GROMACS .gro file of C-alpha atoms in nm:
model
  193
    1MET     CA    1  14.290   5.570  21.565
    2GLN     CA    2  14.114   5.246  21.574
    3SER     CA    3  13.801   5.396  21.415
    4LYS     CA    4  13.988   5.546  21.125
    5VAL     CA    5  14.109   5.212  21.024
    6ASN     CA    6  13.772   5.056  21.026
    7TYR     CA    7  13.630   5.367  20.807
    8THR     CA    8  13.909   5.280  20.547
    9LEU     CA    9  13.843   4.911  20.528
   10VAL     CA   10  13.476   4.980  20.485
   11GLY     CA   11  13.536   5.223  20.196
   12LEU     CA   12  13.800   5.013  20.028
   13PHE     CA   13  13.553   4.745  20.045
   14VAL     CA   14  13.310   4.939  19.890
   15VAL     CA   15  13.503   5.075  19.620
   16LEU     CA   16  13.605   4.701  19.531
   17LEU     CA   17  13.256   4.588  19.518
   18GLY     CA   18  13.155   4.875  19.321
   19ALA     CA   19  13.464   4.771  19.064
   20ALA     CA   20  13.365   4.390  19.087
   21LEU     CA   21  12.973   4.489  18.991
   22LEU     CA   22  13.073   4.735  18.726
   23GLY     CA   23  13.291   4.440  18.581
   24VAL     CA   24  13.017   4.175  18.559
   25VAL     CA   25  12.790   4.431  18.415
   26PHE     CA   26  13.037   4.503  18.145
   27TRP     CA   27  13.120   4.158  18.083
   28LEU     CA   28  12.738   4.073  18.066
   29THR     CA   29  12.672   4.296  17.833
   30VAL     CA   30  12.983   4.332  17.585
   31GLY     CA   31  13.110   3.981  17.645
   32GLY     CA   32  13.051   3.688  17.423
   33ASN     CA   33  13.086   3.654  17.038
   34PRO     CA   34  12.922   3.949  16.890
   35LYS     CA   35  12.649   3.856  16.642
   36VAL     CA   36  12.620   3.936  16.282
   37TYR     CA   37  12.303   4.033  16.132
   38ASP     CA   38  12.200   4.005  15.749
   39ARG     CA   39  11.922   4.211  15.640
   40TYR     CA   40  11.620   4.092  15.472
   41ARG     CA   41  11.274   4.240  15.348
   42VAL     CA   42  10.928   4.078  15.349
   43TYR     CA   43  10.647   4.242  15.139
   44PHE     CA   44  10.302   4.151  15.365
   45PRO     CA   45  10.010   4.177  15.155
   46GLU     CA   46   9.793   4.148  15.484
   47SER     CA   47   9.757   4.350  15.806
   48VAL     CA   48  10.084   4.322  16.053
   49ALA     CA   49   9.879   4.470  16.347
   50GLY     CA   50  10.045   4.363  16.656
   51LEU     CA   51  10.378   4.363  16.491
   52ASN     CA   52  10.631   4.600  16.637
   53LEU     CA   53  11.011   4.710  16.589
   54LYS     CA   54  11.233   4.461  16.767
   55ALA     CA   55  10.963   4.172  16.735
   56THR     CA   56  11.135   3.831  16.716
   57VAL     CA   57  11.220   3.642  16.409
   58ARG     CA   58  11.194   3.293  16.446
   59TYR     CA   59  11.320   3.044  16.219
   60ARG     CA   60  11.103   2.689  16.277
   61GLY     CA   61  11.047   2.817  16.622
   62VAL     CA   62  11.420   2.898  16.714
   63GLU     CA   63  11.475   3.306  16.776
   64VAL     CA   64  11.718   3.413  16.485
   65GLY     CA   65  11.662   3.777  16.481
   66GLN     CA   66  11.420   4.085  16.499
   67VAL     CA   67  11.239   4.338  16.310
   68GLN     CA   68  11.434   4.625  16.249
   69LEU     CA   69  11.193   4.837  15.996
   70ILE     CA   70  10.805   4.849  15.923
   71GLN     CA   71  10.668   5.079  15.673
   72LEU     CA   72  10.422   5.065  15.373
   73ASN     CA   73  10.579   4.969  15.047
   74PRO     CA   74  10.649   5.283  14.823
   75ASN     CA   75  10.567   5.096  14.527
   76ASP     CA   76  10.223   4.925  14.622
   77PRO     CA   77  10.062   5.097  14.951
   78ASP     CA   78   9.876   4.757  14.986
   79GLN     CA   79  10.168   4.571  15.067
   80VAL     CA   80  10.350   4.642  15.392
   81ALA     CA   81  10.746   4.642  15.383
   82VAL     CA   82  10.903   4.468  15.679
   83VAL     CA   83  11.298   4.463  15.751
   84LEU     CA   84  11.434   4.159  15.950
   85GLY     CA   85  11.757   4.141  16.122
   86ILE     CA   86  11.849   3.783  16.078
   87GLU     CA   87  12.160   3.621  16.237
   88ARG     CA   88  12.413   3.530  15.995
   89GLY     CA   89  12.433   3.146  15.898
   90THR     CA   90  12.072   3.102  15.916
   91PRO     CA   91  11.973   2.882  15.593
   92ILE     CA   92  11.752   3.137  15.448
   93ARG     CA   93  11.685   2.991  15.078
   94ARG     CA   94  11.476   3.085  14.791
   95ASP     CA   95  11.180   2.867  14.907
   96THR     CA   96  11.164   3.025  15.268
   97ILE     CA   97  10.846   3.174  15.380
   98ALA     CA   98  10.774   3.457  15.615
   99THR     CA   99  10.439   3.457  15.830
  100LEU     CA  100  10.307   3.629  16.088
  101SER     CA  101  10.222   3.427  16.399
  102THR     CA  102  10.050   3.587  16.730
  103ARG     CA  103  10.100   3.437  17.061
  104GLY     CA  104   9.850   3.396  17.325
  105LEU     CA  105   9.575   3.637  17.399
  106THR     CA  106   9.786   3.933  17.385
  107GLY     CA  107   9.806   3.978  17.022
  108VAL     CA  108  10.187   4.022  17.016
  109ALA     CA  109  10.318   3.928  16.669
  110SER     CA  110  10.626   3.797  16.567
  111VAL     CA  111  10.744   3.672  16.195
  112GLU     CA  112  10.803   3.310  16.164
  113LEU     CA  113  11.025   3.149  15.860
  114SER     CA  114  10.960   2.803  15.748
  115GLY     CA  115  10.984   2.588  15.434
  116SER     CA  116  11.338   2.572  15.350
  117ARG     CA  117  11.464   2.248  15.179
  118PRO     CA  118  11.833   2.178  15.200
  119ASP     CA  119  11.868   2.148  14.831
  120SER     CA  120  11.731   2.483  14.743
  121PRO     CA  121  11.967   2.747  14.679
  122PRO     CA  122  12.048   3.047  14.901
  123LEU     CA  123  11.809   3.344  14.861
  124GLU     CA  124  12.033   3.628  14.676
  125LYS     CA  125  11.927   3.999  14.628
  126GLN     CA  126  11.772   4.095  14.282
  127PRO     CA  127  11.891   4.363  14.078
  128ASP     CA  128  11.599   4.603  14.144
  129GLU     CA  129  11.587   4.534  14.521
  130ASP     CA  130  11.817   4.674  14.781
  131LEU     CA  131  11.797   4.365  15.001
  132PRO     CA  132  11.707   4.020  14.943
  133VAL     CA  133  11.310   3.952  14.935
  134ILE     CA  134  11.190   3.648  15.144
  135GLN     CA  135  10.862   3.554  14.999
  136ALA     CA  136  10.555   3.609  15.246
  137GLY     CA  137  10.301   3.339  15.319
  138PRO     CA  138   9.947   3.386  15.468
  139SER     CA  139   9.903   3.416  15.852
  140LEU     CA  140   9.701   3.183  16.066
  141VAL     CA  141   9.440   3.476  16.084
  142ALA     CA  142   9.433   3.508  15.713
  143ARG     CA  143   9.384   3.117  15.677
  144LEU     CA  144   9.101   3.102  15.926
  145ASP     CA  145   8.967   3.430  15.746
  146ASP     CA  146   8.936   3.261  15.420
  147ALA     CA  147   8.813   2.940  15.545
  148PHE     CA  148   8.541   3.130  15.742
  149ASN     CA  149   8.445   3.284  15.429
  150ASN     CA  150   8.446   2.967  15.258
  151ILE     CA  151   8.213   2.819  15.505
  152LEU     CA  152   7.962   3.101  15.491
  153THR     CA  153   7.971   3.082  15.110
  154ASN     CA  154   7.871   2.723  15.133
  155VAL     CA  155   7.597   2.781  15.397
  156ASN     CA  156   7.444   3.078  15.184
  157SER     CA  157   7.443   2.824  14.846
  158LEU     CA  158   7.286   2.515  15.052
  159SER     CA  159   7.031   2.801  15.212
  160HIS     CA  160   6.960   2.895  14.849
  161ARG     CA  161   6.918   2.558  14.740
  162LEU     CA  162   6.702   2.441  15.030
  163GLU     CA  163   6.476   2.730  14.941
  164GLN     CA  164   6.433   2.640  14.594
  165LEU     CA  165   6.378   2.278  14.706
  166LEU     CA  166   6.100   2.378  14.958
  167GLY     CA  167   5.941   2.660  14.742
  168ASP     CA  168   5.580   2.679  14.676
  169ASP     CA  169   5.555   2.500  14.375
  170ASN     CA  170   5.729   2.200  14.506
  171GLN     CA  171   5.547   2.172  14.837
  172LYS     CA  172   5.236   2.155  14.624
  173ALA     CA  173   5.377   1.900  14.419
  174ILE     CA  174   5.494   1.695  14.727
  175ALA     CA  175   5.149   1.765  14.855
  176ASP     CA  176   5.000   1.609  14.520
  177ILE     CA  177   5.237   1.305  14.573
  178LEU     CA  178   5.118   1.234  14.932
  179ARG     CA  179   4.739   1.289  14.844
  180ASN     CA  180   4.771   1.018  14.531
  181GLY     CA  181   4.989   0.790  14.757
  182SER     CA  182   4.712   0.809  15.021
  183THR     CA  183   4.436   0.716  14.724
  184ILE     CA  184   4.634   0.450  14.602
  185THR     CA  185   4.699   0.271  14.925
  186GLY     CA  186   4.317   0.332  15.015
  187ALA     CA  187   4.241   0.113  14.697
  188ILE     CA  188   4.464  -0.132  14.748
  189ALA     CA  189   4.339  -0.157  15.109
  190GLY     CA  190   3.990  -0.163  14.993
  191ARG     CA  191   4.060  -0.478  14.758
  192ALA     CA  192   4.252  -0.659  14.999
  193ASP     CA  193   3.952  -0.907  15.046
   0.00000   0.00000   0.00000
């Protein structure tokens, strides 16, 4: 009789512990205030390589949402249309800019929002769009690519000018100037007495 009581207590303990565990899991997943998300669209004119669904959207470094959809713009296939789910209450204004940013060496991309002034009016949906459209800015990779191309253009121009400066005609002219300078200094040296 004593052994049956122990099994009953152990069984009751396991059932109560399981119910408490299920309650904690339910509370952690459902508990808290549910967040409401507003949807916005961004048209990126550059590659969005590394950007995935559910990627983080940050407003000045603070996580405010996630990427909900990535597709080519049906009206302009040179652009990528990205739909963002952003927490309601985030100050998205007309001058807000969306840029792609990558984290570390992994290449995982996220969307960074910035540039909003307090006196700028809130962003509203245009009549020809189904969602409000946030303006896209160039990513760090695009800016570095442009800067690198400018540097290469400048180096190429400098190389071309040096080639013209050190051309055969100019080399002969410089050699003549040096020869004439040597003759003049020799003549002056000879009359020094």
